[in-house]
Amino acid sequence: MLAHRFKRHPMTQTQKDRPWLIRTYAGHSTAQASNALYRGNLAKGQTGLSVAFDLPTQTGYDSDHTLARGEVGKVGVPVSHLGDMRLLFDQIPLDQMNTSMTINATAPWLLALYIAVAEEQGADVSRLQGTVQNDLIKEYLSRGTYVCPPKPSLKMIADVAEYCYSNVPKWNPMNVCSYHLQEAGATPEQELSFALATGIAVLDELRPRVPAEDFPALVGRISFFVNAGIRFVTEMCKMRAFVDLWDEICETRYGVSDPKFRRFRYGVQVNSLGLTEQQPENNVYRILIEMLAVTLSKKARARAVQLPAWNEALGLPRPWDQQWSMRMQQILALETDLLEYDDLFEGNPAVDAKVEELKDGARAELANLDSMGGAIQAIDYMKSRLVESNAERLNRIEAGETVVVGVNRFTTTEPSPLMSADGGIMTVDPAVEQEQIDRLNAWRAERDEPAVQAALAALRQAAREGRNIMEPSIAAARAGATTGEWAEQMRAVHGTYRGPTGVSGSVSNKTEGLDDLRAAVDAVSDRLGRRLKFLVGKPGLDGHSNGAEQIAFRARDCGMDISYEGIRLTPQEIVDKAIEENAHVVGLSILSGSHIPLVEDVMIRMKNAGLTHIPVIVGGIIPEDDAEKLREMGVARIYTPKDFELNTIMGDIISLADPEKIAAE
């Protein structure tokens, strides 16, 4: 039987495949510093660029906006205008690059700046190659860098796709991103269905915009950006399921007959969610195993791979850390014989069965979403499902049902020799923010102001009339408009949006094992004279809300009266809410590295408002030196990713609010 099987499915050598694009997701501090990093990585053998933008750039604010305070240059590079983009790609010929820009709400604008710089370099714009992520739906579900409401955002996605089809045909105008869905807790079936539903929503929006005979080629430009987690076999099968389902959707729903236009083209960053602060050197093995899930199977091999660094659970990786991850890719692609063989898993019964199981689950969920009217109409539903799935994932880790080595098993360890005097990470100089603001002010002072205002007025008019905004965006880029000014035109026409939190006020059915905590909340509430009120706030622009959602979710199930309104609040709004809600404890969640300035701002405002009696707790990726500074400011408790036992945090909140314990102290 085995002989017969391998006769039917020979693992034959073929002509060696070309390696996937090798990328490193990078950008920080300033355009100049990021440019040096890019040129250094290209010299080390990186074959494509992957640009990380800071949160003000992602959310459409200039570096001097109130909400940008503390966020400039932290999680990526600030790009406020054409001068920044020019400097970012200095001495990097864009007509020879394949550039991925992880940008969503402001994707039309960043692409406009990129095209304007390419024109200045003398490049043939029609030959530019690369990708803008441009997926707003997952921003509402998981990452939180949206600006406008869903429907106009979908229209802007289509504007980019329509423009690229006609003017930059080798550019991928949208990268349907399931990466952050898994980070937010998605099961494989949810990741498949929610991402595919997003692709369907975009194609439905695009179909009326182009002649029927051109539509298949436009379908062929849609790409995906996915996540590969530690469950290697499941993740590899998930990728094979993605290939089959996208082919099926393109053929049956859209009538695309040419197989090359139905190809599932995807890039990947392997899972950062599973990287641990404890024993961080173990993350090297995790990253390698996760990379295998998206490279070993030829049928479902990624077209581009970027890997996190081993220390990203601690903070910003250093150039050496990024180089180490890049070398991992190069060794697999260039030293092994992987690329010399056909698909290693074709005809494997275990793989085939798992792929069919995942496809069946995804089809069922897709039918459910379709019955709601599609992805845009189902945003609230999808968000709530992700929060529930993430709660279940964390419950399994807390209970030890899901083993995480170094976290809930095998926790004894030797000190890591990789942790050097700099704490094993790179930090951004706080002076960078003011320097960026100074450059921004100089840019504004030197530009042709009437030309800028005319270009912005034309952009606003195009948006108001429902015309494609790409041409007027490029004109505004050339004139010298800024990121904040571009986004302000979109806000003026379409309004701003506050996404769903996925956390309702009703207790869930996940209260098993919480009896003691629920009794303690009841007892403290009796002593307080009303239900213990816990306010969860996310100051600044950080949209990584998974941790805040899970804290709020668990606190609610423990019987607390929670107040959680989601992301992107100013420190003053949080203080006002603490007064309005008469909060007993305030919890702040900041994962962007901006905890020092933002927490300090909140603490000063609480003191000025006479709220020093309210204990403040803070969660985030916080080095110990910074934790000490926060304690000196008066922060009562600090939690980092190593504090995975949510019930312990719940016990701390109850104690901090307990008037008997406060009186005893």
PDB file of C-alpha atoms in Angstrom, residues 470-647:
ATOM      1  CA  MET A 470      -5.538  59.063  -5.596  1.00  0.00           C
ATOM      2  CA  GLU A 471      -4.736  61.750  -8.209  1.00  0.00           C
ATOM      3  CA  PRO A 472      -5.583  64.662  -5.885  1.00  0.00           C
ATOM      4  CA  SER A 473      -3.659  62.913  -3.081  1.00  0.00           C
ATOM      5  CA  ILE A 474      -0.549  62.732  -5.278  1.00  0.00           C
ATOM      6  CA  ALA A 475      -1.027  66.395  -6.205  1.00  0.00           C
ATOM      7  CA  ALA A 476      -1.259  67.286  -2.489  1.00  0.00           C
ATOM      8  CA  ALA A 477       1.892  65.258  -1.799  1.00  0.00           C
ATOM      9  CA  ARG A 478       3.813  67.138  -4.483  1.00  0.00           C
ATOM     10  CA  ALA A 479       2.529  70.475  -3.148  1.00  0.00           C
ATOM     11  CA  GLY A 480       3.849  69.736   0.352  1.00  0.00           C
ATOM     12  CA  ALA A 481       0.740  68.798   2.350  1.00  0.00           C
ATOM     13  CA  THR A 482       1.220  66.827   5.573  1.00  0.00           C
ATOM     14  CA  THR A 483      -0.144  63.496   6.768  1.00  0.00           C
ATOM     15  CA  GLY A 484      -2.400  65.195   9.313  1.00  0.00           C
ATOM     16  CA  GLU A 485      -3.727  67.625   6.725  1.00  0.00           C
ATOM     17  CA  TRP A 486      -4.533  64.814   4.288  1.00  0.00           C
ATOM     18  CA  ALA A 487      -6.367  62.822   6.973  1.00  0.00           C
ATOM     19  CA  GLU A 488      -8.218  65.914   8.141  1.00  0.00           C
ATOM     20  CA  GLN A 489      -9.821  66.229   4.696  1.00  0.00           C
ATOM     21  CA  MET A 490     -11.053  62.633   4.999  1.00  0.00           C
ATOM     22  CA  ARG A 491     -12.374  63.252   8.522  1.00  0.00           C
ATOM     23  CA  ALA A 492     -14.113  66.445   7.375  1.00  0.00           C
ATOM     24  CA  VAL A 493     -15.955  64.591   4.607  1.00  0.00           C
ATOM     25  CA  HIS A 494     -16.549  61.157   6.143  1.00  0.00           C
ATOM     26  CA  GLY A 495     -16.353  61.753   9.903  1.00  0.00           C
ATOM     27  CA  THR A 496     -14.357  59.828  12.479  1.00  0.00           C
ATOM     28  CA  TYR A 497     -15.201  56.402  13.830  1.00  0.00           C
ATOM     29  CA  ARG A 498     -15.110  54.600  17.165  1.00  0.00           C
ATOM     30  CA  GLY A 499     -14.803  50.873  16.632  1.00  0.00           C
ATOM     31  CA  PRO A 500     -16.517  48.164  18.696  1.00  0.00           C
ATOM     32  CA  THR A 501     -14.671  46.923  21.797  1.00  0.00           C
ATOM     33  CA  GLY A 502     -16.090  43.394  21.687  1.00  0.00           C
ATOM     34  CA  VAL A 503     -16.672  43.617  25.455  1.00  0.00           C
ATOM     35  CA  SER A 504     -20.328  43.873  26.443  1.00  0.00           C
ATOM     36  CA  GLY A 505     -21.571  44.730  29.900  1.00  0.00           C
ATOM     37  CA  SER A 506     -23.144  41.296  30.360  1.00  0.00           C
ATOM     38  CA  VAL A 507     -21.341  38.526  32.212  1.00  0.00           C
ATOM     39  CA  SER A 508     -20.245  35.683  29.908  1.00  0.00           C
ATOM     40  CA  ASN A 509     -20.559  31.945  30.448  1.00  0.00           C
ATOM     41  CA  LYS A 510     -16.844  31.740  31.323  1.00  0.00           C
ATOM     42  CA  THR A 511     -17.173  32.248  35.083  1.00  0.00           C
ATOM     43  CA  GLU A 512     -16.076  28.749  36.090  1.00  0.00           C
ATOM     44  CA  GLY A 513     -13.299  28.941  38.665  1.00  0.00           C
ATOM     45  CA  LEU A 514     -14.106  32.576  39.538  1.00  0.00           C
ATOM     46  CA  ASP A 515     -16.322  31.904  42.567  1.00  0.00           C
ATOM     47  CA  ASP A 516     -13.781  33.129  45.146  1.00  0.00           C
ATOM     48  CA  LEU A 517     -13.025  36.280  43.160  1.00  0.00           C
ATOM     49  CA  ARG A 518     -16.723  36.980  42.615  1.00  0.00           C
ATOM     50  CA  ALA A 519     -17.332  36.606  46.361  1.00  0.00           C
ATOM     51  CA  ALA A 520     -14.427  38.965  47.100  1.00  0.00           C
ATOM     52  CA  VAL A 521     -15.815  41.560  44.660  1.00  0.00           C
ATOM     53  CA  ASP A 522     -19.208  41.291  46.357  1.00  0.00           C
ATOM     54  CA  ALA A 523     -17.658  41.757  49.802  1.00  0.00           C
ATOM     55  CA  VAL A 524     -15.567  44.770  48.776  1.00  0.00           C
ATOM     56  CA  SER A 525     -18.550  46.273  46.939  1.00  0.00           C
ATOM     57  CA  ASP A 526     -20.603  45.981  50.145  1.00  0.00           C
ATOM     58  CA  ARG A 527     -17.881  47.827  52.052  1.00  0.00           C
ATOM     59  CA  LEU A 528     -17.674  50.497  49.330  1.00  0.00           C
ATOM     60  CA  GLY A 529     -21.437  50.957  49.365  1.00  0.00           C
ATOM     61  CA  ARG A 530     -21.725  50.313  45.631  1.00  0.00           C
ATOM     62  CA  ARG A 531     -20.364  47.976  42.966  1.00  0.00           C
ATOM     63  CA  LEU A 532     -16.569  48.092  42.582  1.00  0.00           C
ATOM     64  CA  LYS A 533     -15.969  50.370  39.569  1.00  0.00           C
ATOM     65  CA  PHE A 534     -12.950  49.571  37.394  1.00  0.00           C
ATOM     66  CA  LEU A 535     -12.037  51.955  34.571  1.00  0.00           C
ATOM     67  CA  VAL A 536      -9.838  50.598  31.752  1.00  0.00           C
ATOM     68  CA  GLY A 537      -8.265  53.229  29.514  1.00  0.00           C
ATOM     69  CA  LYS A 538      -5.935  53.249  26.534  1.00  0.00           C
ATOM     70  CA  PRO A 539      -4.267  56.659  26.263  1.00  0.00           C
ATOM     71  CA  GLY A 540      -2.494  57.731  23.085  1.00  0.00           C
ATOM     72  CA  LEU A 541      -2.652  56.070  19.697  1.00  0.00           C
ATOM     73  CA  ASP A 542      -1.805  52.465  20.595  1.00  0.00           C
ATOM     74  CA  GLY A 543      -4.477  50.283  19.010  1.00  0.00           C
ATOM     75  CA  HIS A 544      -3.247  46.941  20.366  1.00  0.00           C
ATOM     76  CA  SER A 545      -6.281  46.430  22.551  1.00  0.00           C
ATOM     77  CA  ASN A 546      -6.196  42.654  23.105  1.00  0.00           C
ATOM     78  CA  GLY A 547      -4.772  42.896  26.618  1.00  0.00           C
ATOM     79  CA  ALA A 548      -7.137  45.670  27.703  1.00  0.00           C
ATOM     80  CA  GLU A 549     -10.092  43.728  26.315  1.00  0.00           C
ATOM     81  CA  GLN A 550      -9.149  40.590  28.221  1.00  0.00           C
ATOM     82  CA  ILE A 551      -8.637  42.481  31.487  1.00  0.00           C
ATOM     83  CA  ALA A 552     -12.035  44.157  31.065  1.00  0.00           C
ATOM     84  CA  PHE A 553     -13.634  40.837  30.044  1.00  0.00           C
ATOM     85  CA  ARG A 554     -12.297  39.023  33.137  1.00  0.00           C
ATOM     86  CA  ALA A 555     -13.068  41.923  35.507  1.00  0.00           C
ATOM     87  CA  ARG A 556     -16.654  41.950  34.276  1.00  0.00           C
ATOM     88  CA  ASP A 557     -16.960  38.182  34.770  1.00  0.00           C
ATOM     89  CA  CYS A 558     -15.583  38.615  38.296  1.00  0.00           C
ATOM     90  CA  GLY A 559     -18.534  40.900  39.037  1.00  0.00           C
ATOM     91  CA  MET A 560     -16.905  44.334  38.741  1.00  0.00           C
ATOM     92  CA  ASP A 561     -18.690  47.251  37.127  1.00  0.00           C
ATOM     93  CA  ILE A 562     -16.356  47.934  34.222  1.00  0.00           C
ATOM     94  CA  SER A 563     -15.937  51.000  32.061  1.00  0.00           C
ATOM     95  CA  TYR A 564     -14.035  50.370  28.826  1.00  0.00           C
ATOM     96  CA  GLU A 565     -14.615  52.548  25.786  1.00  0.00           C
ATOM     97  CA  GLY A 566     -11.814  51.254  23.606  1.00  0.00           C
ATOM     98  CA  ILE A 567      -8.740  52.861  22.117  1.00  0.00           C
ATOM     99  CA  ARG A 568      -7.319  56.281  21.373  1.00  0.00           C
ATOM    100  CA  LEU A 569      -8.244  58.404  24.376  1.00  0.00           C
ATOM    101  CA  THR A 570      -6.415  61.495  25.523  1.00  0.00           C
ATOM    102  CA  PRO A 571      -5.135  61.520  29.119  1.00  0.00           C
ATOM    103  CA  GLN A 572      -7.693  64.247  29.904  1.00  0.00           C
ATOM    104  CA  GLU A 573     -10.550  62.110  28.551  1.00  0.00           C
ATOM    105  CA  ILE A 574      -9.475  59.267  30.872  1.00  0.00           C
ATOM    106  CA  VAL A 575      -9.358  61.603  33.884  1.00  0.00           C
ATOM    107  CA  ASP A 576     -12.769  63.052  32.984  1.00  0.00           C
ATOM    108  CA  LYS A 577     -14.142  59.532  32.738  1.00  0.00           C
ATOM    109  CA  ALA A 578     -12.682  58.606  36.142  1.00  0.00           C
ATOM    110  CA  ILE A 579     -14.541  61.570  37.637  1.00  0.00           C
ATOM    111  CA  GLU A 580     -17.784  60.864  35.761  1.00  0.00           C
ATOM    112  CA  GLU A 581     -17.771  57.157  36.642  1.00  0.00           C
ATOM    113  CA  ASN A 582     -16.467  57.716  40.206  1.00  0.00           C
ATOM    114  CA  ALA A 583     -13.929  54.942  39.548  1.00  0.00           C
ATOM    115  CA  HIS A 584     -12.316  52.965  42.365  1.00  0.00           C
ATOM    116  CA  VAL A 585      -9.361  51.752  40.277  1.00  0.00           C
ATOM    117  CA  VAL A 586      -7.984  52.995  36.948  1.00  0.00           C
ATOM    118  CA  GLY A 587      -6.109  50.619  34.621  1.00  0.00           C
ATOM    119  CA  LEU A 588      -3.992  51.939  31.728  1.00  0.00           C
ATOM    120  CA  SER A 589      -2.844  49.751  28.836  1.00  0.00           C
ATOM    121  CA  ILE A 590       0.005  50.979  26.591  1.00  0.00           C
ATOM    122  CA  LEU A 591       1.912  48.582  24.326  1.00  0.00           C
ATOM    123  CA  SER A 592       3.604  51.074  22.001  1.00  0.00           C
ATOM    124  CA  GLY A 593       6.501  51.918  24.322  1.00  0.00           C
ATOM    125  CA  SER A 594       5.034  55.344  25.169  1.00  0.00           C
ATOM    126  CA  HIS A 595       4.154  54.449  28.750  1.00  0.00           C
ATOM    127  CA  ILE A 596       6.444  57.000  30.458  1.00  0.00           C
ATOM    128  CA  PRO A 597       5.100  60.243  28.905  1.00  0.00           C
ATOM    129  CA  LEU A 598       1.480  59.059  28.707  1.00  0.00           C
ATOM    130  CA  VAL A 599       1.256  57.682  32.249  1.00  0.00           C
ATOM    131  CA  GLU A 600       3.027  60.772  33.589  1.00  0.00           C
ATOM    132  CA  ASP A 601       0.462  62.963  31.831  1.00  0.00           C
ATOM    133  CA  VAL A 602      -2.433  60.963  33.307  1.00  0.00           C
ATOM    134  CA  MET A 603      -0.938  61.005  36.817  1.00  0.00           C
ATOM    135  CA  ILE A 604      -0.374  64.791  36.745  1.00  0.00           C
ATOM    136  CA  ARG A 605      -3.931  65.403  35.541  1.00  0.00           C
ATOM    137  CA  MET A 606      -5.367  63.070  38.194  1.00  0.00           C
ATOM    138  CA  LYS A 607      -3.411  64.916  40.882  1.00  0.00           C
ATOM    139  CA  ASN A 608      -4.650  68.269  39.604  1.00  0.00           C
ATOM    140  CA  ALA A 609      -8.217  66.899  39.649  1.00  0.00           C
ATOM    141  CA  GLY A 610      -7.870  65.713  43.255  1.00  0.00           C
ATOM    142  CA  LEU A 611      -7.919  62.018  42.332  1.00  0.00           C
ATOM    143  CA  THR A 612      -4.744  60.843  44.079  1.00  0.00           C
ATOM    144  CA  HIS A 613      -6.885  58.484  46.189  1.00  0.00           C
ATOM    145  CA  ILE A 614      -7.679  56.389  43.084  1.00  0.00           C
ATOM    146  CA  PRO A 615      -5.011  53.690  42.539  1.00  0.00           C
ATOM    147  CA  VAL A 616      -3.636  53.398  39.006  1.00  0.00           C
ATOM    148  CA  ILE A 617      -2.339  50.174  37.487  1.00  0.00           C
ATOM    149  CA  VAL A 618      -0.458  49.955  34.174  1.00  0.00           C
ATOM    150  CA  GLY A 619       0.079  47.135  31.658  1.00  0.00           C
ATOM    151  CA  GLY A 620       2.447  47.040  28.699  1.00  0.00           C
ATOM    152  CA  ILE A 621       5.856  46.054  27.391  1.00  0.00           C
ATOM    153  CA  ILE A 622       7.706  47.868  30.174  1.00  0.00           C
ATOM    154  CA  PRO A 623      11.434  47.375  30.977  1.00  0.00           C
ATOM    155  CA  GLU A 624      12.280  47.262  34.679  1.00  0.00           C
ATOM    156  CA  ASP A 625      14.032  50.661  34.628  1.00  0.00           C
ATOM    157  CA  ASP A 626      10.854  52.213  33.269  1.00  0.00           C
ATOM    158  CA  ALA A 627       8.750  50.299  35.783  1.00  0.00           C
ATOM    159  CA  GLU A 628      10.721  51.921  38.598  1.00  0.00           C
ATOM    160  CA  LYS A 629      10.042  55.376  37.126  1.00  0.00           C
ATOM    161  CA  LEU A 630       6.329  54.579  36.956  1.00  0.00           C
ATOM    162  CA  ARG A 631       6.318  53.510  40.603  1.00  0.00           C
ATOM    163  CA  GLU A 632       7.972  56.809  41.520  1.00  0.00           C
ATOM    164  CA  MET A 633       5.085  58.581  39.755  1.00  0.00           C
ATOM    165  CA  GLY A 634       2.678  56.756  42.060  1.00  0.00           C
ATOM    166  CA  VAL A 635       1.577  53.807  39.913  1.00  0.00           C
ATOM    167  CA  ALA A 636       0.321  51.073  42.250  1.00  0.00           C
ATOM    168  CA  ARG A 637       0.939  47.950  40.111  1.00  0.00           C
ATOM    169  CA  ILE A 638       2.724  47.231  36.822  1.00  0.00           C
ATOM    170  CA  TYR A 639       2.045  44.229  34.592  1.00  0.00           C
ATOM    171  CA  THR A 640       4.057  43.022  31.605  1.00  0.00           C
ATOM    172  CA  PRO A 641       3.483  40.056  29.226  1.00  0.00           C
ATOM    173  CA  LYS A 642       4.971  37.680  31.820  1.00  0.00           C
ATOM    174  CA  ASP A 643       1.963  38.364  34.063  1.00  0.00           C
ATOM    175  CA  PHE A 644      -0.320  36.000  32.183  1.00  0.00           C
ATOM    176  CA  GLU A 645      -2.434  34.922  35.193  1.00  0.00           C
ATOM    177  CA  LEU A 646      -5.382  37.275  34.920  1.00  0.00           C
ATOM    178  CA  ASN A 647      -6.912  36.078  38.172  1.00  0.00           C
TER     179      ASN A 647
END
